[in-house]
Structures are given as C-alpha cells and as structure tokens.
CSV table of C-alpha atoms and ligand atoms in Angstrom, one decimal:
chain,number,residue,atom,x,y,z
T,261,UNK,CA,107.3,64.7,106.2
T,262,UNK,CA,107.0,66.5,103.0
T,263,UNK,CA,105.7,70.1,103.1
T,264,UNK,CA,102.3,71.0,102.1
T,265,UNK,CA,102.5,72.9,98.9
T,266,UNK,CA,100.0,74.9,97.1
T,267,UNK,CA,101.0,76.9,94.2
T,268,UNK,CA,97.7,78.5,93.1
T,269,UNK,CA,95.3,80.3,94.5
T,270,UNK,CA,93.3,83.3,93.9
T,271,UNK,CA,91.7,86.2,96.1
T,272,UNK,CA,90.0,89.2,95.7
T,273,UNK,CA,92.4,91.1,93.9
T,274,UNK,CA,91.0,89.1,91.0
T,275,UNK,CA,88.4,86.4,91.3
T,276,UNK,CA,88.6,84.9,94.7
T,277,UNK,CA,86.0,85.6,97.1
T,278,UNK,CA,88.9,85.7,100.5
T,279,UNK,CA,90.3,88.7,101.2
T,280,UNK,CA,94.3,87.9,100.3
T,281,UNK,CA,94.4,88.0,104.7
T,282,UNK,CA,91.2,85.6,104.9
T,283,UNK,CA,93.1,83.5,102.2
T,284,UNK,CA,96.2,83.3,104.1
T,285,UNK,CA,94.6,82.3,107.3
T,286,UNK,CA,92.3,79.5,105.9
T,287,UNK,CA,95.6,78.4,104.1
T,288,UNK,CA,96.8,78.4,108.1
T,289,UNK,CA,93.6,76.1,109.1
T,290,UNK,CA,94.1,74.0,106.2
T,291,UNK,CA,97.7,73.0,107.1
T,292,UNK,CA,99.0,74.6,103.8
T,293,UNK,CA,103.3,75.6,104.4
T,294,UNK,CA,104.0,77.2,101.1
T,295,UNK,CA,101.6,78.9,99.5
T,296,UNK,CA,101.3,81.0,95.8
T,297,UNK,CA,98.5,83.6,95.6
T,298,UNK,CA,98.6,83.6,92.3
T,299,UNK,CA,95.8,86.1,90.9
T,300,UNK,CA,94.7,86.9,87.2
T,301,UNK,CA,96.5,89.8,85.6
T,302,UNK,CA,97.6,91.1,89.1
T,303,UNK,CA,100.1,91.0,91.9
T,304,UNK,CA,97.8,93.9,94.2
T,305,UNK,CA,97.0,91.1,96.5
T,306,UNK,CA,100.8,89.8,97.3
T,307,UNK,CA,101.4,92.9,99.9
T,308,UNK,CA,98.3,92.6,102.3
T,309,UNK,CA,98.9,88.5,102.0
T,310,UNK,CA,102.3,88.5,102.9
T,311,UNK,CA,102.0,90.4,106.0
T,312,UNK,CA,99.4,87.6,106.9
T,313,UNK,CA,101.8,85.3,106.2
T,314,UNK,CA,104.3,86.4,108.1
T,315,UNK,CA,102.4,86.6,111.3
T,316,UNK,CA,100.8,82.8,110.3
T,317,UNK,CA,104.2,81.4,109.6
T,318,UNK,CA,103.4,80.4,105.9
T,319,UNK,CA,105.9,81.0,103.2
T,320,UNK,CA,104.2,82.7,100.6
T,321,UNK,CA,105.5,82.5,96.7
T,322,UNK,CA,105.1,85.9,95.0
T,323,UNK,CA,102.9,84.6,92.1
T,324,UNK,CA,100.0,85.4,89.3
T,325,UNK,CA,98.1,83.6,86.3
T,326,UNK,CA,98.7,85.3,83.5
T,327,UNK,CA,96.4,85.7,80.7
T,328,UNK,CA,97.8,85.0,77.2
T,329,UNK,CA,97.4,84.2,73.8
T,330,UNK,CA,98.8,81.2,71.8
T,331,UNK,CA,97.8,80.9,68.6
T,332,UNK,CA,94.7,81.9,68.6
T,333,UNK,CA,93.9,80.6,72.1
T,334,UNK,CA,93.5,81.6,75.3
T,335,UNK,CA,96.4,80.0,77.9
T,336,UNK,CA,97.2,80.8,81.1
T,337,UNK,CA,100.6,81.1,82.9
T,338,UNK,CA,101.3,80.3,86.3
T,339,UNK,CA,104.5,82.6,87.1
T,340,UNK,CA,106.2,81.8,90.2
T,341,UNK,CA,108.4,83.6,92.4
T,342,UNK,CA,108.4,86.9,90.4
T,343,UNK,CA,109.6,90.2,91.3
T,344,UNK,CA,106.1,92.5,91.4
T,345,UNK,CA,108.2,95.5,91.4
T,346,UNK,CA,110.0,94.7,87.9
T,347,UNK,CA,108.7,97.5,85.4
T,348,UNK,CA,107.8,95.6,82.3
T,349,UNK,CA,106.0,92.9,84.1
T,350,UNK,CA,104.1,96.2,85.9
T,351,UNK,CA,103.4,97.7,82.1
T,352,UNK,CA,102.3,94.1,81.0
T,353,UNK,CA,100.0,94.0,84.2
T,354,UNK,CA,98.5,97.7,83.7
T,355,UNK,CA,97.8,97.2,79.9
T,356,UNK,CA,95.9,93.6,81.1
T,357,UNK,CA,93.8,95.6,83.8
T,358,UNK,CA,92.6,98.2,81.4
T,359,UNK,CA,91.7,95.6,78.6
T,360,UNK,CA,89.7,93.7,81.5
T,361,UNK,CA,87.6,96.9,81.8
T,362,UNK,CA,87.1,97.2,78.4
T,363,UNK,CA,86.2,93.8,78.0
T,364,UNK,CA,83.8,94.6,81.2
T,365,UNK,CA,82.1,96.5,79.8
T,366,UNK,CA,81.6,94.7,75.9
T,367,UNK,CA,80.5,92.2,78.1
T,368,UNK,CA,77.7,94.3,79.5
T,369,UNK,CA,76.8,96.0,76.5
T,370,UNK,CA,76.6,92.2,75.3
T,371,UNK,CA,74.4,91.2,77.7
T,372,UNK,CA,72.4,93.9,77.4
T,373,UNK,CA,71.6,94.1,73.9
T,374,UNK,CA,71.6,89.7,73.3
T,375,UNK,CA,69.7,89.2,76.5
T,376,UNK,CA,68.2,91.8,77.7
T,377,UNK,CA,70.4,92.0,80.8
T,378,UNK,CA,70.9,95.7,82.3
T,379,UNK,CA,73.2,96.5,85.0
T,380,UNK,CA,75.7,94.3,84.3
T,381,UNK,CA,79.4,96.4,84.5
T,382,UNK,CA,78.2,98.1,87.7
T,383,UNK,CA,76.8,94.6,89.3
T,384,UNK,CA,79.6,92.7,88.5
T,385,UNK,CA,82.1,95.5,89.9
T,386,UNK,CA,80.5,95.5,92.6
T,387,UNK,CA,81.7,92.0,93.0
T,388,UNK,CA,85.0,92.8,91.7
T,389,UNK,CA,85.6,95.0,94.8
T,390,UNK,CA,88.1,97.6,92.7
T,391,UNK,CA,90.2,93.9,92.2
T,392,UNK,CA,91.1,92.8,88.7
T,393,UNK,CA,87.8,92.7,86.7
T,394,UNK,CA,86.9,89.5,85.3
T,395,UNK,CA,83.7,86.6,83.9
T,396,UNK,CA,83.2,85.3,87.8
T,397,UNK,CA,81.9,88.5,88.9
T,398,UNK,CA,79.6,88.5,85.9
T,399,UNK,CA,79.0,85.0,87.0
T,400,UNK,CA,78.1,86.4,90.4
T,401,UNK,CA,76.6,88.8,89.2
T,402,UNK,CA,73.7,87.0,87.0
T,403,UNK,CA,73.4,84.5,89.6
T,404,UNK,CA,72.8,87.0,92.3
T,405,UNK,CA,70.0,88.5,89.7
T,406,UNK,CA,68.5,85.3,89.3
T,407,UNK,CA,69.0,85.3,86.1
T,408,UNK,CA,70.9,81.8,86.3
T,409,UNK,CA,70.9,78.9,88.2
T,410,UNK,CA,74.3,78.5,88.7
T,411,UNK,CA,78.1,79.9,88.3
T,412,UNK,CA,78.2,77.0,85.8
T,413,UNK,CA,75.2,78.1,84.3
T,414,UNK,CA,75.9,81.3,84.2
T,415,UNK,CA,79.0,80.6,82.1
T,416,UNK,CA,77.0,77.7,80.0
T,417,UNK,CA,74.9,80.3,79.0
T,418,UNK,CA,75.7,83.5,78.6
T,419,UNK,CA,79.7,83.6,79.1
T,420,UNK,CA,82.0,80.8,77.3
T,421,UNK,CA,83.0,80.9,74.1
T,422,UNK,CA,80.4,80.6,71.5
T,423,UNK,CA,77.6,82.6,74.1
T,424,UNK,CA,76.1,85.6,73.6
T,425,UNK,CA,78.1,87.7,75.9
T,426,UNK,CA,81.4,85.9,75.1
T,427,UNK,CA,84.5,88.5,74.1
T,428,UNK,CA,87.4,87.5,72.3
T,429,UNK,CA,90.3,88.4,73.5
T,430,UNK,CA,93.8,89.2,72.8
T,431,UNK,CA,95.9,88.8,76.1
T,432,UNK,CA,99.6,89.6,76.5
T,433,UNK,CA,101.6,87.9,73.7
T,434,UNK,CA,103.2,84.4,74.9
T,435,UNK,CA,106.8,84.8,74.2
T,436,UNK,CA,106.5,88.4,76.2
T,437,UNK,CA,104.2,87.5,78.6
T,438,UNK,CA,107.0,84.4,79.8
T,439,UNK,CA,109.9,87.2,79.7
T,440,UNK,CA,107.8,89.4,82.1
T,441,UNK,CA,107.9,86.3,84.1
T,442,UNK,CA,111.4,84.8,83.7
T,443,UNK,CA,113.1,88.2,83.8
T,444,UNK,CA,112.3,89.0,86.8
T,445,UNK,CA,113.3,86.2,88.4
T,446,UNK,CA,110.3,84.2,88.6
T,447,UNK,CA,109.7,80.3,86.9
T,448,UNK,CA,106.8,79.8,84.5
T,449,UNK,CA,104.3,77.0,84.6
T,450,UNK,CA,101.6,76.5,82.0
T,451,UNK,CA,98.2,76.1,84.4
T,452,UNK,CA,95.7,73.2,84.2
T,453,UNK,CA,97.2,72.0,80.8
T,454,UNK,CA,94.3,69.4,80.2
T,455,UNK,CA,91.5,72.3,80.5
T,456,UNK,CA,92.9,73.5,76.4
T,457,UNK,CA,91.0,72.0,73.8
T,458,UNK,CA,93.8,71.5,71.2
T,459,UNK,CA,95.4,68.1,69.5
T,460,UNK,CA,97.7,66.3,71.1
T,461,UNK,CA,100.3,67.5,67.9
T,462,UNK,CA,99.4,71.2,69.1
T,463,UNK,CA,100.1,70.1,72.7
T,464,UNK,CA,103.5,69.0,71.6
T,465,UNK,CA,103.8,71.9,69.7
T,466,UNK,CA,103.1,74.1,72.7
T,467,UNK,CA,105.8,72.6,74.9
T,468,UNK,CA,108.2,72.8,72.7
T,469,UNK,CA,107.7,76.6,72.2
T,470,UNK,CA,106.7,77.1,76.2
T,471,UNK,CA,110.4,75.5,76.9
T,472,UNK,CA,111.8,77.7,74.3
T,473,UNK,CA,110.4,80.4,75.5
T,474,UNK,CA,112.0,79.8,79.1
T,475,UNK,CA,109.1,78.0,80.7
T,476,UNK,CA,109.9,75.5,83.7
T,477,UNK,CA,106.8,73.5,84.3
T,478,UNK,CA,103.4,72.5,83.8
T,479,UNK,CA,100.4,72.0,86.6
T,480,UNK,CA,100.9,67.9,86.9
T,481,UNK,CA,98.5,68.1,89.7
T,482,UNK,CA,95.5,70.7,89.5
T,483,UNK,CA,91.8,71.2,90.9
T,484,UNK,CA,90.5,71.0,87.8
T,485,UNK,CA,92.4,68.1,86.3
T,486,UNK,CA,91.3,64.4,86.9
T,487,UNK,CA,93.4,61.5,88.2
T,488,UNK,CA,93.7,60.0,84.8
T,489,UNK,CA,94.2,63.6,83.5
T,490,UNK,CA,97.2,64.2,86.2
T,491,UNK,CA,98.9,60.8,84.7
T,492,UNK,CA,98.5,61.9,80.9
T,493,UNK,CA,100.1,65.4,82.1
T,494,UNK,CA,102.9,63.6,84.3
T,495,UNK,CA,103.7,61.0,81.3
T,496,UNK,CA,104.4,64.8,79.3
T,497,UNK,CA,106.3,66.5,82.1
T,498,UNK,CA,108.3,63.8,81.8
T,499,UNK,CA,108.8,63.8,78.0
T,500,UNK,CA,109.4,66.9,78.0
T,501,UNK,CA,112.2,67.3,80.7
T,502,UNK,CA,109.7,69.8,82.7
T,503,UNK,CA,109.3,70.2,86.5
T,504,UNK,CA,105.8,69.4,87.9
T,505,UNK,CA,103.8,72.1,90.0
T,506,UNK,CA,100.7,71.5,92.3
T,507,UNK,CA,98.0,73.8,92.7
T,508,UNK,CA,93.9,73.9,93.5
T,509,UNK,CA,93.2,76.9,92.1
T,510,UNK,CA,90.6,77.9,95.0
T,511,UNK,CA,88.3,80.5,94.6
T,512,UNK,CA,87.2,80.2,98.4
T,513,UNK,CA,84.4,78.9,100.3
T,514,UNK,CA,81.7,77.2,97.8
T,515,UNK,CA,83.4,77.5,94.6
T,516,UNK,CA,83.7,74.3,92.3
T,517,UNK,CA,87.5,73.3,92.7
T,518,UNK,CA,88.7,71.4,95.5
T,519,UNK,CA,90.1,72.9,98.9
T,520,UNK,CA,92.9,75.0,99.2
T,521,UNK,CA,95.8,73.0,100.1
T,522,UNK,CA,94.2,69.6,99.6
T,523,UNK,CA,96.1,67.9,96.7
T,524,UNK,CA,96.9,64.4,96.0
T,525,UNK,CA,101.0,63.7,95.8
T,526,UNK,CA,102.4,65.0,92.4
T,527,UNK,CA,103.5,61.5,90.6
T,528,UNK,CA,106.8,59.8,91.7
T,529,UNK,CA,108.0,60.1,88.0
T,530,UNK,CA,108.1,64.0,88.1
T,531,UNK,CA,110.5,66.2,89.3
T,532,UNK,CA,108.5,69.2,91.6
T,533,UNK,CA,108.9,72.6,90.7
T,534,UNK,CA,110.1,73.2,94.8
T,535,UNK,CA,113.1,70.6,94.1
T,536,UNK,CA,116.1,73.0,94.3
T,537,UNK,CA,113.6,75.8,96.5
T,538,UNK,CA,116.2,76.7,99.3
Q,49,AMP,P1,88.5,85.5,82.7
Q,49,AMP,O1,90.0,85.4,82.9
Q,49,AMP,O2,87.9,86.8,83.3
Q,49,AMP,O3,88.1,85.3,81.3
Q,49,AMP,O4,87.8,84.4,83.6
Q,49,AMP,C1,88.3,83.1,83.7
Q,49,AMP,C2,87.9,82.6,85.1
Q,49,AMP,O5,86.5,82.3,85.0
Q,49,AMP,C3,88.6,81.3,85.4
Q,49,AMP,O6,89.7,81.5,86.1
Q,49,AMP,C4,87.5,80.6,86.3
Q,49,AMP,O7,87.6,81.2,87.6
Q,49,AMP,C5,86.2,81.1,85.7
Q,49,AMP,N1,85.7,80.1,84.7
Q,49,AMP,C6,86.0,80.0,83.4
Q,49,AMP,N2,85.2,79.0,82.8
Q,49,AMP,C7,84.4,78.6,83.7
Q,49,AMP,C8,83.3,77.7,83.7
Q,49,AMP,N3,83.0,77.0,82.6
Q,49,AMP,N4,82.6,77.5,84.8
Q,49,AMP,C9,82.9,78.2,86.0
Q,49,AMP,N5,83.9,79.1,86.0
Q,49,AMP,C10,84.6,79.3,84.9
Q,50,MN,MN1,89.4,82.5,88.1
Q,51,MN,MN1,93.1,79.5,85.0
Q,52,MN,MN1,93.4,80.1,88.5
C-alpha cells in the first residue's frame, strides 16, 4: 500500500485554527503517515508538532509556505524538509513576521478609515494567538463582528486585491527566498500553481526561472486545485522535468479546503516529490 502523504498544512502558528498538537493528532484520525506542517512565514509550530508526532507515530516533514514576490506578484513556496535552525532562512523569517505586523496594522488603519471598521489589529490578534499575523484572522475577525457573512466574504469585500483594506506587498525576493530553502537542505515546490492569475507564456516563464533558481516541484495535487486543474499542472510537471507534491492545505475544522490527508492519487505521469525519500 502506498503511504498517505500530505505535504501542506497549516496551524496556529500562522493561519490554522489546530493547535500544531491538535493538528498532529487529527492527522492521526485521518490516517495521514507523512505529514508537512507547513505554516506562512514561520517554522514556530514544527517543535510542539513534532513531539506529537513522535508519540502518534507520524513522520513529520520540517516545512513552511513562503511568501514571495515574482514579478510583481505574490507566489508562495512550499519548502520542504528544511533546516529551521539555518540562520538566513531564520533572518528571512524574522524580517517576514515584522512586515506581517506592519501590514497588520495598514490593514486596520485601512479598514478603519475606508469602512469605518475599529478594532481591527487587536481583534484579529486576538485570533492570531502571538502566531504569524495574517488576512484569515482579519477574516475571522470581521466575521466574528458581523460585519461579513462569510470568510469568503470577508475577503470578497474588504481584503483581496483591489478592496479597500487590500496592502500590497513586497515578500522576500524569489531567487533568495528559494536559497533560504535549498541551502538548508530543504526542496522547494511552488504551492497551488493554478490559484496565479498570469498567461500561460508567464507560467512558462516562471518554471523556467523556479528550476533555475533550484526549485524541485510544483503542487500537482492541491485542495484548492480542480481535477481538470490537477491534469493541466501534471501535463507541466512533466514538461518541465519537475517532481509532483500533494497537499490540502487545511486550515482545520470548517475551513473551505478539503480534509487533511484526503487527496486524490497524484497522476501516474508524475514523478512524487517522496520518490527517493529514504
Ligand atoms: P496572507 O498571507 O496573510 O496574505 O493570507 C493568505 C491566506 O489567506 C491564504 O493562505 C488563505 O488562507 C487565505 N485566503 C486568501 N485568499 C482567500 C480567499 N479569497 N478566500 C478565503 N481565504 C483566502
Ligand atoms: Mn492560509
Ligand atoms: Mn498559499
Ligand atoms: Mn497554505
């Protein structure tokens, strides 16, 4: 039988709402073998889940989703099997959690001023929990408020791109944000390719420099990515000589992606990420 893999995850050391030892054992009850917390911006989470893991038997894959800039967009890298310990990737990770703040709070002055909305930074910590501040807790935040009907909505309206509370941001750099990755040890893997608005020419474009740059794979199979979706990004993998990862990106109980560990079989044309995993 082939193991159950899932290779992203979050908890709340960023946006999850599981605890990384809650995570861990609902990853137990769900059957899942190998498991990649992999939260934004942070690795705060990995030491409380792996003691969890240890005592429920799963292996668990040092990970995170970085937060990064490629022209002009926002990307996010899956990095796999890193060292949390490795000083630049440590830097990278502080300079991340202070912009977050700053963007925190721009997003409540935002709110404030655009829509009225007080209360915002200290609401939406409160969700963050002292993990890595992010737009979910706002999310949480304005639903808890009633002033949405929705997580969705929340975003929808007040905090995608184009809405009045919307920040642009400048995350780590790509080419250094896949060194803090590579160097210390770990294998990149561009997340839920088919959520980026770009042309397929820029997706191309993208690859290329991602493979360049010392990236491994790309998220074949993902919560967020349709069946169709998973084909288009399997026909690439292939292409483009990169491995296939697998992950739901759960965000626990209730939240819009599928459940942890529950993924359909990444496509018989790809070569998984776990091929040469001892
Ligand atoms: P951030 O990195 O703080 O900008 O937040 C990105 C996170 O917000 C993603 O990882 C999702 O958890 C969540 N998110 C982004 N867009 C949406 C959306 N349209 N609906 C619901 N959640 C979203
Ligand atoms: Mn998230
Ligand atoms: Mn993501
Ligand atoms: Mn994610």
């Amino acid at each position: 039988m082939p193991k159950v893999y899932d290779l992203h995850c979050h908890s709340t050391a960023s946006d999850g709402t599981l605890t990384p030892t809650e995570l861990l054992q609902h990853a137990a009850i769900q059957g899942v073998e190998v498991l990649a917390l992999t939260d934004h911006d942070t690795v705060a989470g990995l030491d409380e889940a792996r003691a969890e893991a240890d005592l429920q038997g799963i292996e668990l894959i040092n990970g995170l989703e970085l937060s990064v800039t490629w022209g002009g967009q926002t990307l996010h890298i899956v990095g796999l099997g890193v060292d949390p310990d490795y000083a630049p990737l440590k830097a990278g990770l502080a300079e991340l959690q202070a912009f977050r703040q700053w963007r925190g709070e721009e997003i409540a002055r935002r709110l404030e001023k655009n829509a009225n909305i007080a209360g915002a930074l200290e609401g939406a910590s409160k969700h963050a929990k002292g993990g890595s501040l992010g737009r979910m807790h706002f999310a949480r935040f304005l639903l808890e408020e009633r002033h949405v009907k929705g997580l969705q909505d929340a975003f929808n309206r007040y905090l995608k791109q184009g809405k009045s509370a919307f920040v642009s941001s400048k995350w780590a750099n790509f080419e250094e944000g896949l060194r803090w990755i590579t160097e210390s040890g770990g294998q990149a893997v561009i997340a839920h390719p088919a959520r980026y608005k770009m042309t397929a020419t820029k997706r191309r474009k993208l690859l290329g420099e991602f493979k360049e740059c010392g990236g491994v794979a790309i998220e074949v199979v993902s919560g967020s990515q349709s069946k169709d979706e998973c084909f288009v990004m399997a026909n690439l993998a292939k292409n483009f000589e990169l491995l296939a990862s697998a992950g739901s990106d759960y965000h626990g109980p209730g939240n819009r992606w599928i459940e942890l560990g529950r993924l359909p079989p990444i496509p018989s044309s790809c070569k998984p990420i776990w091929h040469d995993w001892a």
